[in-house]
């Protein structure tokens, strides 16, 4: 009989006012006892609604019943059948709109804490077991993967398991994509990402860093090197700006720049060379996970006031609920239904304030969210010394402009068919490069589908 | 790892270095740059490629020991390796068949002006080089520049070598005397600004090569954004070359000085020279 407690077993966390001064992980993870207790809340539904909410089809009730039995190793192996990055997904997936959103227990009370259990299982396995490297018979075929982010890593892992010789070409000096440059240490420790990537290398995946495809090599040249198929998982890396007055002022960053300095370049640690400015009062414009990450990083760098400026209400915020909750606990100040009009600089061109206007919600727009409308004469000024623009990102044009035959839509997203194949034979794509900025898990799902499609294609060659 | 194959001091501050980077050497064009990172804890800094050898698989960088990383790099020796070298990045300089061109180099900016002059010269363009320095002691690439130009002028601020004064004075005199269809200016931001101001009344197409603050070099961070003709452009992917008559140099100068207090962690070559 399942434990009918209406609430999830609480996740131990660092105290908000302690953690907002360090970069250590916020959530500390379940103990084995907590995991078993939470697993006992699962009803083990026959029709598995949770699984239908998972882009990579993790066999959720099965792994949870193994957790309930205390067989954490078997639970890990169950997850691994379909997911290549469980320690990552357990931390960063928007569970509330995926698996947990479909959980029957969520109708009366809280859903089963699927994400926390996945994380526990992955962490427990990493700590206690050495990953078994399956014996794989090489099939002698080479596949190239462009981009070592969630889509590329997943695609590479799946293909390697099928016997392909996979090379990943990564533009940065470190593999991981958004997992290393975007998501902060306190939400996703980099040693976890490194461990997952090590696992791929053990499967025989080769990772070539410092390779900006479209510059150093074209997709056609990669094909000429003997790669029989190519997967493009180059993400959506180009930051957007508002185009308002003062955006060129000193102290205005894209969230990408701010986060890359901190996460990839480790500018918050003294022993690293990359500089980061001391910030005292920061406005972060946007309401997504990236905005929350930037705001919480700014707080950790010692900012006294960090504001989130978002033009709609909390209801419409695209960020994970947990991130919004954590941000509030950490004393991030939310200025909702506000939109920046201009950035004000001092006589030296340094940011000294941001003028915003109050908004109200109108009719729903094309996105289904209520359209924000300016309230006349409601302008006000926030005194800030830094502004971080977190308005979303779009795909990098480097590959589409250098690969004849690969077409993109007017937003710059690569066009693919239902098998993730681009308009060029042998070339597949997935993740943010196709969808525009989305989530880690959707990119992983796309990488997975593409790997299956590439396998089908190459079997016929 | 990218091995240092050759190293030479061009003056007390400026180092010439050749790196083993075969993938980059195969593709790089004049005007493009690389991003280097010396070691695990290093920062990423952009350096324009000064020369390359496709057969040997090498690229040459010339840099002034101005910031933290360039100082560290200057202390490395032949046989040492740097951890990362990414490129070729940025767009190659667009040169559409000019007949007569002037290349203006300021200080260590001559290192970047050199491949431009060389490319023009090899295309059969009548190429005039104006090289400006603070004083005689820091003159670099004089012979190399003479070899790839039809006319070579040198100025020093203090008159210790060549003509006393600024490059803009020589430039103005040339433009008044004759017709030119292209000016390329590379050097400290104030120099590029005043070169553009000088050429504007003559209506000569003027290309400047910018080197703003940058991290990834692929369009991702937006740190290198510059206002060009009122639009936001990213120097790393849209540039580094831009129409000198449209660049907002004052904004660029302010943005480039942002991290100066953090110690001269600066990634730029030019701003500490001549200015």
Short mmCIF file of C-alpha atoms in Angstrom, two decimals, chain A:
data_model
loop_
_atom_site.label_atom_id
_atom_site.label_comp_id
_atom_site.label_asym_id
_atom_site.label_seq_id
_atom_site.Cartn_x
_atom_site.Cartn_y
_atom_site.Cartn_z
CA UNK A 1 0.00 0.00 0.00
CA UNK A 2 1.36 3.38 -0.99
CA UNK A 3 2.12 6.07 1.56
CA UNK A 4 -0.81 8.47 1.13
CA UNK A 5 0.90 11.53 2.59
CA UNK A 6 -0.19 14.51 0.47
CA UNK A 7 3.25 16.12 0.55
CA UNK A 8 6.58 15.26 -1.01
CA UNK A 9 9.35 14.28 1.37
CA UNK A 10 11.10 17.62 1.86
CA UNK A 11 14.41 18.14 0.14
CA UNK A 12 17.16 19.32 2.48
CA UNK A 13 18.50 22.67 1.29
CA UNK A 14 21.12 25.18 2.31
CA UNK A 15 19.62 28.04 4.29
CA UNK A 16 18.60 30.77 1.81
CA UNK A 17 20.56 33.53 3.50
CA UNK A 18 23.67 31.39 3.70
CA UNK A 19 23.49 30.01 0.19
CA UNK A 20 22.91 33.37 -1.44
CA UNK A 21 26.52 34.12 -0.51
CA UNK A 22 28.11 30.96 -1.90
CA UNK A 23 28.09 28.98 -5.13
CA UNK A 24 27.60 25.57 -3.52
CA UNK A 25 24.62 23.50 -4.51
CA UNK A 26 21.31 24.80 -3.14
CA UNK A 27 19.57 21.45 -2.76
CA UNK A 28 21.45 18.85 -0.83
CA UNK A 29 19.67 15.75 -2.11
CA UNK A 30 17.71 12.97 -0.42
CA UNK A 31 19.25 10.45 1.93
CA UNK A 32 18.50 6.78 1.09
CA UNK A 33 15.80 6.78 3.80
CA UNK A 34 14.13 9.87 2.36
CA UNK A 35 14.26 8.37 -1.14
CA UNK A 36 12.62 5.13 -0.03
CA UNK A 37 9.94 7.06 1.85
CA UNK A 38 9.19 9.23 -1.19
CA UNK A 39 9.23 6.23 -3.54
CA UNK A 40 6.55 4.68 -1.38
CA UNK A 41 4.19 7.49 -2.37
CA UNK A 42 4.10 6.21 -5.97
CA UNK A 43 0.87 4.42 -6.88
CA UNK A 44 2.59 2.49 -9.67
CA UNK A 45 -0.25 3.36 -12.06
CA UNK A 46 -0.83 0.88 -14.87
CA UNK A 47 -1.20 3.53 -17.59
CA UNK A 48 1.90 5.50 -16.43
CA UNK A 49 0.78 9.07 -17.14
CA UNK A 50 4.15 10.32 -15.89
CA UNK A 51 6.05 8.51 -18.65
CA UNK A 52 3.96 10.23 -21.30
CA UNK A 53 5.24 13.53 -19.91
CA UNK A 54 8.91 12.58 -20.27
CA UNK A 55 10.61 13.61 -23.51
CA UNK A 56 13.08 10.74 -23.21
CA UNK A 57 10.59 8.17 -21.98
CA UNK A 58 12.17 7.25 -18.65
CA UNK A 59 10.36 4.22 -17.20
CA UNK A 60 9.34 6.13 -14.11
CA UNK A 61 7.14 3.74 -12.07
CA UNK A 62 9.62 0.92 -12.65
CA UNK A 63 12.61 2.86 -11.39
CA UNK A 64 10.63 4.23 -8.47
CA UNK A 65 9.54 0.76 -7.35
CA UNK A 66 13.20 -0.31 -7.43
CA UNK A 67 13.99 2.69 -5.21
CA UNK A 68 11.21 1.62 -2.84
CA UNK A 69 12.88 -1.79 -2.59
CA UNK A 70 16.20 -0.13 -1.84
CA UNK A 71 17.82 -1.43 -5.02
CA UNK A 72 19.26 1.90 -6.12
CA UNK A 73 21.72 0.35 -8.55
CA UNK A 74 18.96 -1.40 -10.49
CA UNK A 75 16.94 1.84 -10.38
CA UNK A 76 19.86 3.65 -12.00
CA UNK A 77 20.18 1.03 -14.67
CA UNK A 78 16.46 1.33 -15.39
CA UNK A 79 16.73 5.10 -15.89
CA UNK A 80 19.87 4.67 -17.99
CA UNK A 81 18.03 2.51 -20.49
CA UNK A 82 16.48 5.67 -21.90
CA UNK A 83 18.23 8.67 -20.36
CA UNK A 84 21.88 9.45 -20.82
CA UNK A 85 22.14 12.27 -18.26
CA UNK A 86 20.04 11.36 -15.20
CA UNK A 87 22.03 13.40 -12.67
CA UNK A 88 21.50 16.44 -14.88
CA UNK A 89 17.80 15.88 -15.62
CA UNK A 90 16.96 15.25 -11.99
CA UNK A 91 18.24 18.75 -11.29
CA UNK A 92 17.22 20.93 -14.19
CA UNK A 93 14.12 19.40 -15.86
CA UNK A 94 10.89 21.39 -15.50
CA UNK A 95 9.25 18.39 -13.83
CA UNK A 96 6.14 20.34 -12.88
CA UNK A 97 5.18 20.67 -16.53
CA UNK A 98 6.39 17.18 -17.50
CA UNK A 99 6.37 13.91 -15.54
CA UNK A 100 5.24 15.39 -12.23
CA UNK A 101 2.61 17.48 -13.99
CA UNK A 102 0.92 14.27 -15.10
CA UNK A 103 1.26 12.45 -11.77
CA UNK A 104 -2.06 11.23 -10.35
CA UNK A 105 -0.90 12.11 -6.83
CA UNK A 106 -0.74 15.72 -7.96
CA UNK A 107 -4.52 15.92 -8.24
CA UNK A 108 -4.98 15.83 -4.46
CA UNK A 109 -1.79 17.12 -2.95
CA UNK A 110 1.72 17.07 -4.30
CA UNK A 111 2.90 14.81 -7.08
CA UNK A 112 5.56 12.19 -6.43
CA UNK A 113 8.96 13.92 -6.37
CA UNK A 114 10.15 12.17 -9.54
CA UNK A 115 12.91 14.68 -10.21
CA UNK A 116 14.32 14.41 -6.69
CA UNK A 117 14.24 10.63 -6.90
CA UNK A 118 15.98 10.62 -10.26
CA UNK A 119 18.64 12.89 -8.86
CA UNK A 120 19.08 10.74 -5.78
CA UNK A 121 19.45 7.57 -7.83
CA UNK A 122 21.99 9.14 -10.18
CA UNK A 123 24.03 10.67 -7.36
CA UNK A 124 23.95 7.47 -5.32
CA UNK A 125 25.15 5.46 -8.29
CA UNK A 126 27.93 7.92 -9.10
CA UNK A 127 29.16 7.82 -5.54
CA UNK A 128 29.01 4.11 -5.01
CA UNK A 129 29.54 2.36 -8.32
CA UNK A 130 31.89 2.51 -11.24
CA UNK A 131 29.89 2.82 -14.44
CA UNK A 132 29.90 -0.46 -16.34
CA UNK A 133 31.10 -0.03 -19.88
CA UNK A 134 29.07 -2.31 -22.06
CA UNK A 135 30.89 -4.37 -24.66
CA UNK A 136 29.98 -2.74 -27.93
CA UNK A 137 30.80 -4.23 -31.31
CA UNK A 138 32.05 -1.43 -33.57
CA UNK A 139 30.16 -1.22 -36.84
CA UNK A 140 32.92 0.72 -38.58
CA UNK A 141 30.80 3.76 -39.37
CA UNK A 142 31.68 7.30 -38.38
CA UNK A 143 29.19 9.95 -37.32
CA UNK A 144 29.98 13.58 -36.50
CA UNK A 145 28.09 15.53 -33.87
CA UNK A 146 28.34 19.31 -33.80
CA UNK A 147 27.97 20.77 -30.34
CA UNK A 148 28.58 19.09 -26.98
CA UNK A 149 25.43 20.34 -25.30
CA UNK A 150 22.49 18.24 -24.13
CA UNK A 151 21.31 17.37 -27.67
CA UNK A 152 24.75 16.47 -28.98
CA UNK A 153 25.84 14.53 -25.91
CA UNK A 154 22.64 12.46 -25.96
CA UNK A 155 22.86 11.78 -29.67
CA UNK A 156 26.54 10.82 -29.37
CA UNK A 157 25.91 8.51 -26.43
CA UNK A 158 23.07 6.67 -28.14
CA UNK A 159 25.03 6.24 -31.38
CA UNK A 160 28.13 5.05 -29.54
CA UNK A 161 26.06 2.41 -27.78
CA UNK A 162 24.93 1.22 -31.22
CA UNK A 163 28.53 0.73 -32.34
CA UNK A 164 29.16 3.97 -34.23
CA UNK A 165 32.45 5.81 -33.99
CA UNK A 166 31.33 9.25 -32.89
CA UNK A 167 33.30 12.51 -32.89
CA UNK A 168 31.82 15.57 -31.22
CA UNK A 169 33.04 18.96 -32.45
CA UNK A 170 32.67 21.57 -29.70
CA UNK A 171 33.27 25.30 -30.16
CA UNK A 172 34.17 26.02 -26.54
CA UNK A 173 37.19 24.69 -24.68
CA UNK A 174 34.99 22.48 -22.50
CA UNK A 175 32.20 20.08 -23.44
CA UNK A 176 28.75 20.53 -21.92
CA UNK A 177 27.19 23.46 -23.75
CA UNK A 178 24.59 25.25 -21.65
CA UNK A 179 25.23 22.79 -18.82
CA UNK A 180 28.65 24.38 -18.31
CA UNK A 181 28.33 27.94 -19.56
CA UNK A 182 24.73 28.68 -18.63
CA UNK A 183 23.44 26.77 -15.63
CA UNK A 184 25.27 27.84 -12.47
CA UNK A 185 27.24 25.61 -10.16
CA UNK A 186 24.69 26.03 -7.36
CA UNK A 187 22.02 24.41 -9.49
CA UNK A 188 24.15 21.92 -11.41
CA UNK A 189 27.65 21.21 -10.06
CA UNK A 190 30.13 21.07 -12.92
CA UNK A 191 31.76 17.92 -11.60
CA UNK A 192 28.50 16.11 -12.32
CA UNK A 193 28.54 17.30 -15.91
CA UNK A 194 32.19 16.31 -16.19
CA UNK A 195 31.40 12.84 -14.90
CA UNK A 196 28.60 12.35 -17.42
CA UNK A 197 30.95 13.45 -20.20
CA UNK A 198 33.65 11.09 -18.94
CA UNK A 199 31.12 8.31 -19.24
CA UNK A 200 30.64 9.17 -22.91
CA UNK A 201 34.37 9.16 -23.51
CA UNK A 202 34.56 5.71 -21.97
CA UNK A 203 31.99 4.64 -24.55
CA UNK A 204 34.53 5.66 -27.18
CA UNK A 205 33.11 9.07 -28.07
CA UNK A 206 35.85 11.45 -29.15
CA UNK A 207 35.40 15.12 -28.22
CA UNK A 208 37.32 17.75 -30.17
CA UNK A 209 37.13 21.12 -28.40
CA UNK A 210 38.00 24.55 -29.87
CA UNK A 211 36.30 23.56 -33.14
CA UNK A 212 33.91 26.22 -34.39
CA UNK A 213 32.11 24.47 -37.21
CA UNK A 214 31.27 26.84 -40.02
CA UNK A 215 34.64 28.50 -39.47
CA UNK A 216 37.43 25.97 -39.01
CA UNK A 217 35.59 23.23 -40.90
CA UNK A 218 32.35 23.23 -42.85
CA UNK A 219 29.75 20.48 -42.61
CA UNK A 220 30.69 19.42 -46.14
CA UNK A 221 34.33 19.12 -45.15
CA UNK A 222 33.33 16.95 -42.20
CA UNK A 223 31.43 14.69 -44.58
CA UNK A 224 34.52 14.59 -46.83
CA UNK A 225 36.54 13.41 -43.82
CA UNK A 226 34.57 10.17 -43.92
CA UNK A 227 31.72 10.90 -41.55
CA UNK A 228 28.64 9.24 -43.03
CA UNK A 229 26.12 11.31 -41.10
CA UNK A 230 26.20 14.59 -39.20
CA UNK A 231 24.05 15.73 -36.28
CA UNK A 232 23.83 19.48 -35.69
CA UNK A 233 23.16 20.34 -32.07
CA UNK A 234 24.65 23.79 -32.05
CA UNK A 235 22.02 25.29 -29.77
CA UNK A 236 20.60 28.78 -29.64
CA UNK A 237 23.41 30.91 -28.42
CA UNK A 238 22.79 34.40 -29.76
CA UNK A 239 21.56 36.78 -27.09
CA UNK A 240 18.79 39.26 -27.86
CA UNK A 241 18.80 42.87 -26.77
CA UNK A 242 15.84 45.22 -26.44
CA UNK A 243 17.10 47.96 -28.70
CA UNK A 244 16.33 50.61 -26.08
CA UNK A 245 18.25 53.79 -25.35
CA UNK A 246 21.34 53.26 -23.24
CA UNK A 247 21.86 49.57 -23.98
CA UNK A 248 25.41 50.34 -25.08
CA UNK A 249 26.22 51.80 -21.66
CA UNK A 250 28.99 50.33 -19.59
CA UNK A 251 27.51 47.79 -17.19
CA UNK A 252 24.88 46.33 -19.52
CA UNK A 253 25.40 42.63 -20.13
CA UNK A 254 23.62 39.85 -21.92
CA UNK A 255 22.76 37.07 -19.47
CA UNK A 256 24.97 34.87 -21.65
CA UNK A 257 27.99 37.06 -21.04
CA UNK A 258 27.35 37.41 -17.31
CA UNK A 259 26.73 33.68 -16.84
CA UNK A 260 29.60 32.58 -19.09
CA UNK A 261 32.04 34.69 -17.12
CA UNK A 262 30.83 33.10 -13.92
CA UNK A 263 30.07 29.51 -14.88
CA UNK A 264 32.41 28.61 -17.71
CA UNK A 265 35.26 30.98 -16.89
CA UNK A 266 34.79 30.78 -13.10
CA UNK A 267 35.32 34.50 -12.67
CA UNK A 268 33.87 34.28 -9.14
CA UNK A 269 36.93 32.33 -8.00
CA UNK A 270 40.06 34.36 -7.31
CA UNK A 271 42.44 31.88 -8.87
CA UNK A 272 40.81 32.21 -12.29
CA UNK A 273 41.94 35.01 -14.60
CA UNK A 274 38.64 36.13 -16.13
CA UNK A 275 37.43 39.35 -14.52
CA UNK A 276 33.93 40.15 -13.33
CA UNK A 277 32.80 43.52 -12.07
CA UNK A 278 31.64 43.97 -8.53
CA UNK A 279 27.93 44.69 -8.74
CA UNK A 280 25.87 46.45 -6.10
CA UNK A 281 22.45 46.94 -7.54
CA UNK A 282 21.39 44.91 -10.51
CA UNK A 283 18.36 44.78 -12.79
CA UNK A 284 17.81 41.49 -14.59
CA UNK A 285 15.32 41.84 -17.43
CA UNK A 286 13.34 38.68 -18.20
CA UNK A 287 11.38 35.93 -16.48
CA UNK A 288 12.95 32.66 -17.60
CA UNK A 289 15.31 30.24 -15.89
CA UNK A 290 18.25 32.14 -17.32
CA UNK A 291 17.01 35.35 -15.69
CA UNK A 292 16.71 33.56 -12.33
CA UNK A 293 20.21 32.13 -12.74
CA UNK A 294 21.67 35.53 -13.57
CA UNK A 295 19.88 37.20 -10.66
CA UNK A 296 20.98 34.57 -8.17
CA UNK A 297 24.57 34.75 -9.44
CA UNK A 298 24.53 38.54 -9.04
CA UNK A 299 23.36 38.11 -5.45
CA UNK A 300 26.15 35.65 -4.79
CA UNK A 301 28.67 38.13 -6.15
CA UNK A 302 27.62 40.40 -3.32
CA UNK A 303 24.95 42.63 -4.84
CA UNK A 304 22.77 44.26 -2.22
CA UNK A 305 19.74 44.64 -4.47
CA UNK A 306 18.90 42.36 -7.36
CA UNK A 307 15.70 43.02 -9.24
CA UNK A 308 13.91 40.80 -11.72
CA UNK A 309 12.05 43.00 -14.17
CA UNK A 310 9.35 41.08 -16.02
CA UNK A 311 6.60 42.54 -18.14
CA UNK A 312 3.94 39.98 -17.28
CA UNK A 313 2.86 38.55 -13.92
CA UNK A 314 4.35 35.65 -12.00
CA UNK A 315 1.73 33.35 -13.48
CA UNK A 316 3.20 33.76 -16.97
CA UNK A 317 6.84 33.46 -15.96
CA UNK A 318 8.53 30.76 -18.03
CA UNK A 319 11.00 29.86 -15.25
CA UNK A 320 10.66 26.63 -13.26
CA UNK A 321 8.54 27.21 -10.17
CA UNK A 322 11.31 25.96 -7.94
CA UNK A 323 13.76 28.51 -9.33
CA UNK A 324 11.33 31.38 -8.73
CA UNK A 325 10.74 30.09 -5.22
CA UNK A 326 14.45 29.74 -4.53
CA UNK A 327 15.14 33.19 -5.97
CA UNK A 328 12.56 34.77 -3.67
CA UNK A 329 13.98 32.95 -0.67
CA UNK A 330 17.36 34.38 -1.60
CA UNK A 331 15.96 37.92 -1.46
CA UNK A 332 15.78 38.57 -5.16
CA UNK A 333 13.28 41.44 -5.57
CA UNK A 334 10.58 40.87 -8.19
CA UNK A 335 9.33 43.84 -10.15
CA UNK A 336 6.50 42.23 -12.06
CA UNK A 337 4.31 43.87 -14.71
CA UNK A 338 7.12 46.28 -15.50
CA UNK A 339 9.02 46.89 -18.70
CA UNK A 340 12.25 48.84 -19.23
CA UNK A 341 12.00 51.99 -21.35
CA UNK A 342 15.60 53.14 -21.28
CA UNK A 343 18.85 52.69 -19.44
CA UNK A 344 20.28 55.80 -17.85
CA UNK A 345 24.04 56.34 -17.80
CA UNK A 346 26.20 58.80 -15.89
CA UNK A 347 28.54 61.27 -17.58
CA UNK A 348 31.15 58.53 -18.10
CA UNK A 349 28.70 56.22 -19.80
CA UNK A 350 28.28 53.90 -16.78
CA UNK A 351 24.83 52.61 -15.90
CA UNK A 352 23.19 54.50 -13.05
CA UNK A 353 19.55 53.58 -13.45
CA UNK A 354 16.85 51.95 -15.48
CA UNK A 355 13.56 53.61 -16.32
CA UNK A 356 10.62 51.23 -16.37
CA UNK A 357 6.95 51.56 -17.10
CA UNK A 358 4.18 49.66 -15.32
CA UNK A 359 2.17 47.19 -17.34
CA UNK A 360 -1.23 45.53 -17.16
CA UNK A 361 -2.38 42.34 -18.80
CA UNK A 362 -4.60 42.40 -21.86
CA UNK A 363 -6.01 39.71 -24.07
CA UNK A 364 -3.99 36.53 -24.70
CA UNK A 365 -1.57 36.82 -27.64
CA UNK A 366 -0.22 34.24 -30.10
CA UNK A 367 1.80 32.57 -27.31
CA UNK A 368 -1.41 32.05 -25.32
CA UNK A 369 -0.16 34.34 -22.58
CA UNK A 370 -1.85 37.61 -21.79
CA UNK A 371 -0.37 40.48 -23.72
CA UNK A 372 1.22 43.11 -21.50
CA UNK A 373 0.05 46.68 -22.11
CA UNK A 374 1.78 49.82 -20.88
CA UNK A 375 0.00 51.92 -18.26
CA UNK A 376 0.40 55.51 -19.35
CA UNK A 377 2.44 57.87 -17.19
CA UNK A 378 3.51 55.14 -14.80
CA UNK A 379 7.24 55.44 -15.47
CA UNK A 380 9.61 55.07 -12.55
CA UNK A 381 13.36 54.79 -12.15
CA UNK A 382 15.28 52.07 -10.34
CA UNK A 383 18.80 52.98 -9.26
CA UNK A 384 21.07 50.22 -10.51
CA UNK A 385 24.69 49.94 -11.57
CA UNK A 386 24.26 46.93 -13.83
CA UNK A 387 21.61 45.65 -16.22
CA UNK A 388 21.51 42.06 -17.39
CA UNK A 389 19.40 41.38 -20.46
CA UNK A 390 17.84 37.94 -20.32
CA UNK A 391 15.34 38.15 -23.13
CA UNK A 392 16.01 34.86 -24.84
CA UNK A 393 18.41 33.62 -27.47
CA UNK A 394 18.28 32.60 -31.09
CA UNK A 395 20.24 30.01 -33.10
CA UNK A 396 23.72 30.87 -34.27
CA UNK A 397 23.83 31.46 -38.05
CA UNK A 398 27.38 30.07 -38.42
CA UNK A 399 26.32 26.64 -39.63
CA UNK A 400 23.30 27.47 -41.71
CA UNK A 401 25.16 30.16 -43.61
CA UNK A 402 28.07 27.85 -44.43
CA UNK A 403 26.20 24.65 -45.28
CA UNK A 404 24.58 24.71 -48.71
CA UNK A 405 21.41 22.62 -48.69
CA UNK A 406 20.61 23.09 -45.00
CA UNK A 407 17.63 25.40 -44.74
CA UNK A 408 16.33 27.46 -41.84
CA UNK A 409 13.07 29.26 -41.14
CA UNK A 410 12.83 33.00 -40.78
CA UNK A 411 13.72 32.83 -37.09
CA UNK A 412 16.97 31.13 -38.07
CA UNK A 413 15.91 27.71 -36.75
CA UNK A 414 17.00 24.74 -38.86
CA UNK A 415 14.17 22.99 -40.69
CA UNK A 416 13.87 19.25 -39.99
CA UNK A 417 11.35 16.55 -40.85
CA UNK A 418 9.71 14.15 -38.38
CA UNK A 419 12.94 12.13 -38.29
CA UNK A 420 15.06 15.16 -37.37
CA UNK A 421 16.58 15.17 -40.85
CA UNK A 422 17.46 18.57 -42.26
CA UNK A 423 16.90 19.51 -45.89
CA UNK A 424 20.29 17.96 -46.69
CA UNK A 425 20.76 14.19 -46.93
CA UNK A 426 22.75 12.64 -44.13
CA UNK A 427 22.51 15.78 -42.02
CA UNK A 428 20.27 15.77 -38.95
CA UNK A 429 19.61 18.43 -36.34
CA UNK A 430 17.90 18.84 -33.00
CA UNK A 431 17.68 20.82 -29.80
CA UNK A 432 17.62 24.59 -29.62
CA UNK A 433 19.18 24.85 -33.12
CA UNK A 434 15.82 23.57 -34.40
CA UNK A 435 13.32 24.79 -31.80
CA UNK A 436 14.91 28.03 -30.66
CA UNK A 437 15.67 28.36 -26.96
CA UNK A 438 13.93 25.56 -25.04
CA UNK A 439 14.90 23.12 -22.30
CA UNK A 440 17.73 20.69 -21.65
CA UNK A 441 15.40 17.72 -21.67
CA UNK A 442 13.71 18.62 -24.96
CA UNK A 443 17.13 18.90 -26.54
CA UNK A 444 18.03 15.50 -25.12
CA UNK A 445 14.81 14.06 -26.53
CA UNK A 446 15.69 15.48 -29.93
CA UNK A 447 19.23 14.09 -29.75
CA UNK A 448 17.76 10.71 -28.94
CA UNK A 449 15.28 10.73 -31.83
CA UNK A 450 18.00 11.87 -34.19
CA UNK A 451 20.32 9.05 -33.09
CA UNK A 452 17.60 6.52 -33.87
CA UNK A 453 16.93 8.13 -37.25
CA UNK A 454 20.64 8.26 -38.11
CA UNK A 455 20.93 4.57 -37.22
CA UNK A 456 17.99 3.76 -39.52
CA UNK A 457 19.51 5.84 -42.32
CA UNK A 458 22.99 4.33 -42.04
CA UNK A 459 21.69 0.78 -41.81
CA UNK A 460 20.27 1.30 -45.28
CA UNK A 461 23.51 2.70 -46.69
#
